[in-house]
């Protein structure tokens, strides 16, 4: 088949000595692909068939597998098969049958690729499939790389996934089968209207072919142009996101949202997509362009802080100019703590946020530490002191201010990140009066003229073990 030869030449793919895994369902498309690859390259390359019985159709599904095995045995082609209860997998993982079947099928292909250290996984998607895929994604509102449909060549497991039939139609494949007397199996579910793809295939594709018989070639050209545009935009996005991302780990990415929102909108969308691709092993099928736009609108026009839920437990925590994408639930929930300082001796309280509060009796006052140091005495405040997390309604009496101010408002004024507020220490005396918010504000209960013999100096600083880890 000349179109298959042209495919390998166009994409500069070397087949001599290569191992090619061919996904074979038993239908006309995959049987034609297996036959063509074996006929053209069977002597110079190692061609292996891989078939999955999804067990959707009982005995018929197993007959498909036996058919593929028999064909491979007759043609002296190695064949790898698997029978998987996809229905059970779908129920366990909350997926529809088509998504579950794809997951199971591709996992099997990965295992076969790894087993044989294969160079290529060849799939029989053709030009008509490409038209249907692009239209379905357009109807769903897909943006970016997804709108370009299926890629002819992409990385997969130990090698590359290739689709040599994207330039030809279903009709051409059936003609090839007829010319080469190739038998194949027919899946009756492909004729039903239960699946979206089938409806596009029966109602939309015939109309397009009437308007333009070579519509598959036109769509493929559009796909290639969109892919080239996308690659260029992706390179720009990666460059800009290096400035936007402030920190990252395997389960979290923190960004400066104002810098993200200052980028052109195409780069904003792709920037968020890069973050999702990094955090999710596989971006959930439930995720769409709507989610990305929802985040951008929320980051731009929502309140100064809040939490946005994404699929599979991913949360986005916003606090002023910072947005944290995280799977760590503790970063979004209150983690209360409480420690006491008796005032009878030098004491140290190590806090969960990586800081500590040291209390030293009869100490010299520390200069230049601002709100990180609080000076008092047992005559000025009632001991023991309590270091705790904030509570609803907390208020503090500030120096030079009549009345009191909400601790919540101080956090807001200081633009304290939302994920840090529930872990930030508040210091009270024995009566429950808040005397100090370490690092942020001091109360009227500080006294700088206490005699050295009565003075107790409290210092809030980072724990030595945590320095350099931020």
GROMACS .gro file of C-alpha atoms in nm:
model
  470
    1UNK     CA    1   0.000   0.000   0.000
    2UNK     CA    2   0.173   0.316  -0.125
    3UNK     CA    3   0.010   0.543   0.136
    4UNK     CA    4   0.172   0.338   0.414
    5UNK     CA    5   0.514   0.367   0.250
    6UNK     CA    6   0.459   0.741   0.205
    7UNK     CA    7   0.371   0.771   0.575
    8UNK     CA    8   0.703   0.626   0.690
    9UNK     CA    9   0.899   0.837   0.443
   10UNK     CA   10   0.715   1.158   0.537
   11UNK     CA   11   0.779   1.110   0.909
   12UNK     CA   12   1.135   0.981   0.860
   13UNK     CA   13   1.068   0.658   1.051
   14UNK     CA   14   1.321   0.374   1.035
   15UNK     CA   15   1.176   0.023   1.024
   16UNK     CA   16   1.480  -0.193   0.949
   17UNK     CA   17   1.537  -0.410   1.255
   18UNK     CA   18   1.251  -0.243   1.440
   19UNK     CA   19   0.981  -0.413   1.649
   20UNK     CA   20   0.628  -0.302   1.562
   21UNK     CA   21   0.332  -0.383   1.787
   22UNK     CA   22   0.008  -0.366   1.587
   23UNK     CA   23  -0.318  -0.312   1.775
   24UNK     CA   24  -0.559  -0.559   1.614
   25UNK     CA   25  -0.928  -0.579   1.701
   26UNK     CA   26  -1.016  -0.816   1.418
   27UNK     CA   27  -1.211  -0.549   1.227
   28UNK     CA   28  -1.129  -0.443   0.868
   29UNK     CA   29  -0.913  -0.144   0.965
   30UNK     CA   30  -0.673  -0.327   1.196
   31UNK     CA   31  -0.663  -0.641   0.980
   32UNK     CA   32  -0.568  -0.428   0.678
   33UNK     CA   33  -0.296  -0.254   0.881
   34UNK     CA   34  -0.153  -0.582   1.011
   35UNK     CA   35  -0.156  -0.730   0.661
   36UNK     CA   36   0.007  -0.422   0.503
   37UNK     CA   37   0.284  -0.390   0.762
   38UNK     CA   38   0.360  -0.761   0.752
   39UNK     CA   39   0.363  -0.768   0.370
   40UNK     CA   40   0.578  -0.455   0.336
   41UNK     CA   41   0.815  -0.489   0.632
   42UNK     CA   42   0.774  -0.841   0.771
   43UNK     CA   43   1.118  -0.947   0.649
   44UNK     CA   44   1.310  -0.644   0.780
   45UNK     CA   45   1.109  -0.574   1.096
   46UNK     CA   46   0.955  -0.778   1.378
   47UNK     CA   47   0.576  -0.740   1.347
   48UNK     CA   48   0.370  -0.849   1.652
   49UNK     CA   49  -0.011  -0.838   1.682
   50UNK     CA   50  -0.175  -0.731   2.010
   51UNK     CA   51  -0.544  -0.800   2.076
   52UNK     CA   52  -0.766  -0.720   2.375
   53UNK     CA   53  -1.092  -0.902   2.444
   54UNK     CA   54  -1.295  -0.645   2.639
   55UNK     CA   55  -1.556  -0.911   2.719
   56UNK     CA   56  -1.838  -0.677   2.619
   57UNK     CA   57  -2.013  -0.925   2.390
   58UNK     CA   58  -1.954  -1.255   2.564
   59UNK     CA   59  -1.886  -1.541   2.322
   60UNK     CA   60  -1.864  -1.304   2.025
   61UNK     CA   61  -1.578  -1.113   2.186
   62UNK     CA   62  -1.389  -1.435   2.247
   63UNK     CA   63  -1.452  -1.542   1.887
   64UNK     CA   64  -1.289  -1.215   1.773
   65UNK     CA   65  -0.980  -1.307   1.975
   66UNK     CA   66  -0.972  -1.662   1.834
   67UNK     CA   67  -1.006  -1.518   1.484
   68UNK     CA   68  -0.703  -1.291   1.529
   69UNK     CA   69  -0.500  -1.573   1.685
   70UNK     CA   70  -0.584  -1.807   1.396
   71UNK     CA   71  -0.491  -1.547   1.134
   72UNK     CA   72  -0.157  -1.475   1.304
   73UNK     CA   73  -0.079  -1.845   1.336
   74UNK     CA   74  -0.150  -1.899   0.965
   75UNK     CA   75   0.068  -1.602   0.865
   76UNK     CA   76   0.344  -1.685   1.117
   77UNK     CA   77   0.294  -1.358   1.307
   78UNK     CA   78   0.354  -1.347   1.683
   79UNK     CA   79   0.033  -1.260   1.869
   80UNK     CA   80  -0.019  -1.125   2.222
   81UNK     CA   81  -0.372  -1.135   2.366
   82UNK     CA   82  -0.551  -1.043   2.688
   83UNK     CA   83  -0.904  -1.088   2.820
   84UNK     CA   84  -1.010  -0.804   3.052
   85UNK     CA   85  -1.335  -0.750   3.240
   86UNK     CA   86  -1.373  -0.388   3.129
   87UNK     CA   87  -1.726  -0.358   3.270
   88UNK     CA   88  -1.595  -0.428   3.621
   89UNK     CA   89  -1.309  -0.183   3.567
   90UNK     CA   90  -1.556   0.085   3.453
   91UNK     CA   91  -1.776   0.039   3.760
   92UNK     CA   92  -1.477   0.045   3.998
   93UNK     CA   93  -1.335   0.366   3.848
   94UNK     CA   94  -1.662   0.546   3.767
   95UNK     CA   95  -1.598   0.552   3.390
   96UNK     CA   96  -1.820   0.492   3.090
   97UNK     CA   97  -1.747   0.174   2.899
   98UNK     CA   98  -1.567   0.343   2.610
   99UNK     CA   99  -1.327   0.533   2.840
  100UNK     CA  100  -1.269   0.221   3.048
  101UNK     CA  101  -1.201   0.011   2.738
  102UNK     CA  102  -0.947   0.265   2.617
  103UNK     CA  103  -0.770   0.267   2.956
  104UNK     CA  104  -0.748  -0.112   2.966
  105UNK     CA  105  -0.645  -0.142   2.602
  106UNK     CA  106  -0.366   0.114   2.625
  107UNK     CA  107  -0.237  -0.033   2.949
  108UNK     CA  108  -0.210  -0.370   2.774
  109UNK     CA  109  -0.033  -0.209   2.480
  110UNK     CA  110   0.216  -0.050   2.722
  111UNK     CA  111   0.286  -0.389   2.879
  112UNK     CA  112   0.342  -0.552   2.540
  113UNK     CA  113   0.563  -0.262   2.426
  114UNK     CA  114   0.772  -0.295   2.741
  115UNK     CA  115   0.791  -0.674   2.717
  116UNK     CA  116   0.930  -0.666   2.363
  117UNK     CA  117   1.115  -0.331   2.399
  118UNK     CA  118   0.922  -0.232   2.088
  119UNK     CA  119   0.997   0.073   1.874
  120UNK     CA  120   0.643   0.136   1.749
  121UNK     CA  121   0.280   0.080   1.839
  122UNK     CA  122   0.080   0.095   1.514
  123UNK     CA  123  -0.291   0.175   1.533
  124UNK     CA  124  -0.542   0.165   1.247
  125UNK     CA  125  -0.718   0.501   1.294
  126UNK     CA  126  -0.794   0.636   0.948
  127UNK     CA  127  -0.891   0.966   0.786
  128UNK     CA  128  -1.262   0.927   0.859
  129UNK     CA  129  -1.182   0.863   1.227
  130UNK     CA  130  -0.978   1.183   1.228
  131UNK     CA  131  -1.267   1.391   1.089
  132UNK     CA  132  -1.502   1.244   1.350
  133UNK     CA  133  -1.255   1.303   1.633
  134UNK     CA  134  -1.191   1.667   1.542
  135UNK     CA  135  -1.562   1.739   1.505
  136UNK     CA  136  -1.647   1.570   1.836
  137UNK     CA  137  -1.381   1.770   2.017
  138UNK     CA  138  -1.492   2.092   1.852
  139UNK     CA  139  -1.850   2.024   1.963
  140UNK     CA  140  -1.723   1.959   2.318
  141UNK     CA  141  -1.539   2.293   2.324
  142UNK     CA  142  -1.187   2.150   2.321
  143UNK     CA  143  -0.905   2.400   2.271
  144UNK     CA  144  -0.535   2.382   2.191
  145UNK     CA  145  -0.360   2.059   2.094
  146UNK     CA  146  -0.674   1.850   2.146
  147UNK     CA  147  -0.855   2.029   1.864
  148UNK     CA  148  -0.593   1.900   1.619
  149UNK     CA  149  -0.727   1.548   1.671
  150UNK     CA  150  -0.506   1.239   1.663
  151UNK     CA  151  -0.135   1.281   1.601
  152UNK     CA  152   0.022   1.063   1.330
  153UNK     CA  153   0.332   1.010   1.548
  154UNK     CA  154   0.379   1.063   1.921
  155UNK     CA  155   0.582   0.923   2.208
  156UNK     CA  156   0.445   0.609   2.372
  157UNK     CA  157   0.606   0.384   2.635
  158UNK     CA  158   0.943   0.257   2.499
  159UNK     CA  159   0.895   0.405   2.153
  160UNK     CA  160   0.638   0.583   1.939
  161UNK     CA  161   0.270   0.545   1.858
  162UNK     CA  162   0.207   0.567   1.484
  163UNK     CA  163  -0.111   0.591   1.276
  164UNK     CA  164  -0.018   0.508   0.913
  165UNK     CA  165  -0.382   0.519   0.788
  166UNK     CA  166  -0.467   0.881   0.875
  167UNK     CA  167  -0.433   0.985   0.511
  168UNK     CA  168  -0.684   0.728   0.377
  169UNK     CA  169  -1.056   0.662   0.414
  170UNK     CA  170  -1.261   0.371   0.542
  171UNK     CA  171  -1.372   0.305   0.185
  172UNK     CA  172  -1.012   0.266   0.071
  173UNK     CA  173  -0.944   0.025   0.356
  174UNK     CA  174  -1.244  -0.191   0.265
  175UNK     CA  175  -1.126  -0.191  -0.096
  176UNK     CA  176  -0.781  -0.310   0.021
  177UNK     CA  177  -0.940  -0.592   0.221
  178UNK     CA  178  -1.143  -0.698  -0.083
  179UNK     CA  179  -0.842  -0.689  -0.317
  180UNK     CA  180  -0.633  -0.900  -0.080
  181UNK     CA  181  -0.916  -1.140   0.016
  182UNK     CA  182  -0.879  -1.039   0.381
  183UNK     CA  183  -1.141  -1.172   0.620
  184UNK     CA  184  -1.243  -0.962   0.919
  185UNK     CA  185  -1.488  -0.949   1.206
  186UNK     CA  186  -1.777  -0.702   1.239
  187UNK     CA  187  -1.878  -0.542   1.569
  188UNK     CA  188  -2.255  -0.480   1.560
  189UNK     CA  189  -2.225  -0.206   1.826
  190UNK     CA  190  -2.059   0.016   1.562
  191UNK     CA  191  -2.396   0.046   1.387
  192UNK     CA  192  -2.588   0.162   1.696
  193UNK     CA  193  -2.659   0.524   1.788
  194UNK     CA  194  -2.562   0.470   2.153
  195UNK     CA  195  -2.220   0.627   2.110
  196UNK     CA  196  -2.145   0.985   2.007
  197UNK     CA  197  -1.889   0.877   1.746
  198UNK     CA  198  -2.144   0.654   1.575
  199UNK     CA  199  -2.389   0.943   1.547
  200UNK     CA  200  -2.125   1.167   1.389
  201UNK     CA  201  -2.028   0.880   1.157
  202UNK     CA  202  -2.385   0.821   1.039
  203UNK     CA  203  -2.524   1.176   1.030
  204UNK     CA  204  -2.238   1.424   0.982
  205UNK     CA  205  -1.962   1.249   0.790
  206UNK     CA  206  -2.176   1.154   0.485
  207UNK     CA  207  -2.287   1.517   0.449
  208UNK     CA  208  -1.927   1.641   0.459
  209UNK     CA  209  -1.819   1.386   0.201
  210UNK     CA  210  -2.098   1.499  -0.027
  211UNK     CA  211  -1.970   1.855  -0.004
  212UNK     CA  212  -1.604   1.752  -0.039
  213UNK     CA  213  -1.507   1.391  -0.124
  214UNK     CA  214  -1.152   1.446   0.001
  215UNK     CA  215  -1.264   1.609   0.327
  216UNK     CA  216  -1.037   1.374   0.523
  217UNK     CA  217  -0.731   1.521   0.349
  218UNK     CA  218  -0.848   1.874   0.422
  219UNK     CA  219  -0.904   1.792   0.788
  220UNK     CA  220  -0.560   1.632   0.808
  221UNK     CA  221  -0.399   1.947   0.670
  222UNK     CA  222  -0.590   2.152   0.928
  223UNK     CA  223  -0.470   1.910   1.198
  224UNK     CA  224  -0.108   1.949   1.090
  225UNK     CA  225  -0.136   2.331   1.079
  226UNK     CA  226  -0.300   2.340   1.424
  227UNK     CA  227  -0.025   2.114   1.558
  228UNK     CA  228   0.249   2.343   1.422
  229UNK     CA  229   0.076   2.648   1.570
  230UNK     CA  230   0.033   2.468   1.900
  231UNK     CA  231   0.399   2.368   1.919
  232UNK     CA  232   0.501   2.731   1.870
  233UNK     CA  233   0.256   2.857   2.134
  234UNK     CA  234   0.365   2.583   2.374
  235UNK     CA  235   0.729   2.691   2.347
  236UNK     CA  236   0.627   3.051   2.427
  237UNK     CA  237   0.411   2.931   2.716
  238UNK     CA  238   0.690   2.726   2.875
  239UNK     CA  239   0.923   3.024   2.857
  240UNK     CA  240   0.669   3.255   3.024
  241UNK     CA  241   0.559   3.001   3.286
  242UNK     CA  242   0.916   2.983   3.418
  243UNK     CA  243   0.848   3.337   3.543
  244UNK     CA  244   0.493   3.264   3.665
  245UNK     CA  245   0.564   2.947   3.869
  246UNK     CA  246   0.712   3.036   4.208
  247UNK     CA  247   0.753   2.683   4.346
  248UNK     CA  248   0.658   2.325   4.264
  249UNK     CA  249   0.676   1.970   4.393
  250UNK     CA  250   0.537   1.639   4.270
  251UNK     CA  251   0.195   1.721   4.413
  252UNK     CA  252   0.182   2.101   4.417
  253UNK     CA  253   0.247   2.399   4.191
  254UNK     CA  254   0.239   2.756   4.321
  255UNK     CA  255   0.206   3.048   4.080
  256UNK     CA  256   0.195   3.425   4.085
  257UNK     CA  257  -0.158   3.471   3.949
  258UNK     CA  258  -0.110   3.837   3.858
  259UNK     CA  259   0.181   3.744   3.632
  260UNK     CA  260  -0.023   3.466   3.474
  261UNK     CA  261  -0.316   3.701   3.410
  262UNK     CA  262  -0.079   3.954   3.251
  263UNK     CA  263   0.004   3.706   2.972
  264UNK     CA  264  -0.193   3.699   2.644
  265UNK     CA  265  -0.504   3.482   2.683
  266UNK     CA  266  -0.374   3.199   2.456
  267UNK     CA  267  -0.071   3.165   2.683
  268UNK     CA  268  -0.285   3.184   2.999
  269UNK     CA  269  -0.494   2.886   2.886
  270UNK     CA  270  -0.191   2.685   2.785
  271UNK     CA  271  -0.012   2.777   3.105
  272UNK     CA  272  -0.290   2.630   3.316
  273UNK     CA  273  -0.295   2.323   3.090
  274UNK     CA  274   0.079   2.275   3.147
  275UNK     CA  275   0.021   2.279   3.523
  276UNK     CA  276  -0.258   2.022   3.490
  277UNK     CA  277  -0.048   1.797   3.265
  278UNK     CA  278   0.231   1.814   3.523
  279UNK     CA  279   0.015   1.735   3.827
  280UNK     CA  280  -0.222   1.477   3.678
  281UNK     CA  281  -0.067   1.152   3.561
  282UNK     CA  282  -0.348   1.153   3.307
  283UNK     CA  283  -0.570   1.460   3.282
  284UNK     CA  284  -0.924   1.330   3.361
  285UNK     CA  285  -1.160   1.297   3.065
  286UNK     CA  286  -1.408   1.503   3.270
  287UNK     CA  287  -1.171   1.799   3.241
  288UNK     CA  288  -1.247   2.046   2.962
  289UNK     CA  289  -1.167   2.396   2.837
  290UNK     CA  290  -1.457   2.512   3.055
  291UNK     CA  291  -1.262   2.423   3.371
  292UNK     CA  292  -0.959   2.623   3.256
  293UNK     CA  293  -1.172   2.926   3.172
  294UNK     CA  294  -1.355   2.888   3.503
  295UNK     CA  295  -1.022   2.905   3.686
  296UNK     CA  296  -0.902   3.209   3.489
  297UNK     CA  297  -1.227   3.398   3.557
  298UNK     CA  298  -1.211   3.305   3.926
  299UNK     CA  299  -0.844   3.407   3.955
  300UNK     CA  300  -0.916   3.741   3.784
  301UNK     CA  301  -1.255   3.846   3.918
  302UNK     CA  302  -1.318   3.639   4.229
  303UNK     CA  303  -1.246   3.746   4.584
  304UNK     CA  304  -0.893   3.788   4.721
  305UNK     CA  305  -0.897   3.435   4.862
  306UNK     CA  306  -1.082   3.108   4.828
  307UNK     CA  307  -1.063   2.744   4.721
  308UNK     CA  308  -1.163   2.598   4.382
  309UNK     CA  309  -1.225   2.223   4.345
  310UNK     CA  310  -1.104   2.040   4.033
  311UNK     CA  311  -1.159   1.672   3.938
  312UNK     CA  312  -0.977   1.388   4.117
  313UNK     CA  313  -0.918   1.584   4.438
  314UNK     CA  314  -0.706   1.866   4.296
  315UNK     CA  315  -0.769   2.197   4.475
  316UNK     CA  316  -0.663   2.549   4.387
  317UNK     CA  317  -0.606   2.772   4.690
  318UNK     CA  318  -0.608   3.144   4.609
  319UNK     CA  319  -0.465   3.411   4.836
  320UNK     CA  320  -0.420   3.753   4.681
  321UNK     CA  321  -0.148   3.723   4.413
  322UNK     CA  322  -0.079   3.356   4.483
  323UNK     CA  323  -0.258   3.046   4.357
  324UNK     CA  324  -0.158   2.702   4.482
  325UNK     CA  325  -0.260   2.392   4.279
  326UNK     CA  326  -0.233   2.102   4.523
  327UNK     CA  327  -0.339   1.747   4.604
  328UNK     CA  328  -0.228   1.801   4.968
  329UNK     CA  329  -0.552   1.837   5.162
  330UNK     CA  330  -0.377   1.973   5.475
  331UNK     CA  331  -0.290   2.285   5.280
  332UNK     CA  332  -0.661   2.361   5.247
  333UNK     CA  333  -0.791   2.260   5.589
  334UNK     CA  334  -0.750   2.384   5.945
  335UNK     CA  335  -0.487   2.197   6.147
  336UNK     CA  336  -0.531   2.321   6.508
  337UNK     CA  337  -0.248   2.318   6.762
  338UNK     CA  338  -0.193   2.451   7.116
  339UNK     CA  339   0.126   2.491   7.320
  340UNK     CA  340   0.191   2.655   7.658
  341UNK     CA  341   0.477   2.865   7.793
  342UNK     CA  342   0.488   2.877   8.174
  343UNK     CA  343   0.729   3.170   8.205
  344UNK     CA  344   0.915   2.995   8.488
  345UNK     CA  345   1.223   2.916   8.275
  346UNK     CA  346   1.363   2.946   7.923
  347UNK     CA  347   1.132   2.752   7.692
  348UNK     CA  348   1.092   2.675   7.320
  349UNK     CA  349   0.774   2.578   7.132
  350UNK     CA  350   0.832   2.419   6.789
  351UNK     CA  351   0.538   2.494   6.561
  352UNK     CA  352   0.396   2.285   6.271
  353UNK     CA  353   0.470   2.561   6.016
  354UNK     CA  354   0.847   2.517   6.050
  355UNK     CA  355   0.892   2.809   6.293
  356UNK     CA  356   0.947   2.821   6.668
  357UNK     CA  357   0.882   3.062   6.956
  358UNK     CA  358   1.157   3.098   7.214
  359UNK     CA  359   1.084   3.246   7.559
  360UNK     CA  360   1.391   3.371   7.750
  361UNK     CA  361   1.386   3.513   8.101
  362UNK     CA  362   1.602   3.806   8.204
  363UNK     CA  363   1.716   3.849   7.843
  364UNK     CA  364   1.850   4.157   7.673
  365UNK     CA  365   1.594   4.316   7.438
  366UNK     CA  366   1.649   4.221   7.074
  367UNK     CA  367   1.673   4.511   6.834
  368UNK     CA  368   1.564   4.530   6.472
  369UNK     CA  369   1.327   4.232   6.482
  370UNK     CA  370   1.000   4.425   6.468
  371UNK     CA  371   0.691   4.212   6.512
  372UNK     CA  372   0.899   3.895   6.541
  373UNK     CA  373   0.990   3.987   6.901
  374UNK     CA  374   0.754   4.052   7.193
  375UNK     CA  375   0.877   4.183   7.531
  376UNK     CA  376   0.668   4.141   7.844
  377UNK     CA  377   0.674   4.026   8.207
  378UNK     CA  378   0.467   3.827   8.453
  379UNK     CA  379   0.350   4.157   8.601
  380UNK     CA  380   0.223   4.278   8.262
  381UNK     CA  381   0.041   3.964   8.144
  382UNK     CA  382  -0.094   3.654   8.315
  383UNK     CA  383   0.106   3.333   8.259
  384UNK     CA  384   0.099   3.062   8.134
  385UNK     CA  385   0.087   3.188   7.778
  386UNK     CA  386  -0.088   2.982   7.512
  387UNK     CA  387   0.030   2.954   7.151
  388UNK     CA  388  -0.257   2.835   6.936
  389UNK     CA  389  -0.423   2.854   6.598
  390UNK     CA  390  -0.682   3.124   6.538
  391UNK     CA  391  -1.048   3.091   6.633
  392UNK     CA  392  -1.359   3.251   6.490
  393UNK     CA  393  -1.411   3.597   6.638
  394UNK     CA  394  -1.052   3.643   6.761
  395UNK     CA  395  -0.967   4.009   6.830
  396UNK     CA  396  -0.654   4.192   6.948
  397UNK     CA  397  -0.604   4.531   7.119
  398UNK     CA  398  -0.334   4.703   6.917
  399UNK     CA  399  -0.093   4.972   7.028
  400UNK     CA  400  -0.212   5.322   6.949
  401UNK     CA  401  -0.563   5.207   6.868
  402UNK     CA  402  -0.888   5.246   7.057
  403UNK     CA  403  -1.086   4.924   7.087
  404UNK     CA  404  -0.976   4.605   6.916
  405UNK     CA  405  -0.933   4.462   6.567
  406UNK     CA  406  -1.028   4.124   6.420
  407UNK     CA  407  -0.737   3.886   6.369
  408UNK     CA  408  -0.901   3.788   6.039
  409UNK     CA  409  -0.876   4.151   5.920
  410UNK     CA  410  -0.509   4.167   6.016
  411UNK     CA  411  -0.441   3.856   5.806
  412UNK     CA  412  -0.621   4.021   5.515
  413UNK     CA  413  -0.438   4.354   5.560
  414UNK     CA  414  -0.104   4.173   5.568
  415UNK     CA  415  -0.205   3.968   5.259
  416UNK     CA  416  -0.122   3.647   5.443
  417UNK     CA  417  -0.170   3.351   5.203
  418UNK     CA  418  -0.495   3.168   5.270
  419UNK     CA  419  -0.327   2.830   5.319
  420UNK     CA  420  -0.107   2.980   5.597
  421UNK     CA  421  -0.380   3.148   5.803
  422UNK     CA  422  -0.510   2.837   5.979
  423UNK     CA  423  -0.154   2.742   6.077
  424UNK     CA  424  -0.043   3.090   6.189
  425UNK     CA  425   0.028   3.118   6.564
  426UNK     CA  426  -0.168   3.345   6.796
  427UNK     CA  427  -0.037   3.406   7.151
  428UNK     CA  428  -0.276   3.463   7.442
  429UNK     CA  429  -0.230   3.511   7.814
  430UNK     CA  430  -0.393   3.297   8.083
  431UNK     CA  431  -0.718   3.494   8.056
  432UNK     CA  432  -0.745   3.426   7.681
  433UNK     CA  433  -0.648   3.782   7.582
  434UNK     CA  434  -0.452   3.787   7.255
  435UNK     CA  435  -0.124   3.965   7.326
  436UNK     CA  436   0.073   3.895   7.007
  437UNK     CA  437   0.038   3.769   6.651
  438UNK     CA  438   0.399   3.665   6.584
  439UNK     CA  439   0.556   3.833   6.285
  440UNK     CA  440   0.247   4.048   6.218
  441UNK     CA  441   0.116   4.258   6.511
  442UNK     CA  442   0.175   4.335   6.880
  443UNK     CA  443  -0.084   4.427   7.140
  444UNK     CA  444  -0.092   4.698   7.405
  445UNK     CA  445   0.044   4.440   7.650
  446UNK     CA  446   0.404   4.474   7.530
  447UNK     CA  447   0.626   4.677   7.763
  448UNK     CA  448   0.971   4.792   7.643
  449UNK     CA  449   1.080   4.948   7.978
  450UNK     CA  450   1.058   4.641   8.197
  451UNK     CA  451   1.364   4.596   8.423
  452UNK     CA  452   1.605   4.329   8.302
  453UNK     CA  453   1.540   4.109   8.607
  454UNK     CA  454   1.167   4.079   8.523
  455UNK     CA  455   1.186   4.080   8.144
  456UNK     CA  456   1.068   3.787   7.931
  457UNK     CA  457   1.161   3.809   7.563
  458UNK     CA  458   0.961   3.607   7.312
  459UNK     CA  459   1.112   3.556   6.967
  460UNK     CA  460   0.943   3.407   6.660
  461UNK     CA  461   1.188   3.264   6.407
  462UNK     CA  462   1.231   2.988   6.153
  463UNK     CA  463   1.353   2.653   6.279
  464UNK     CA  464   1.715   2.585   6.179
  465UNK     CA  465   1.618   2.254   6.012
  466UNK     CA  466   1.369   2.433   5.788
  467UNK     CA  467   1.596   2.710   5.662
  468UNK     CA  468   1.666   2.692   5.290
  469UNK     CA  469   1.372   2.458   5.224
  470UNK     CA  470   1.118   2.725   5.127
   0.00000   0.00000   0.00000
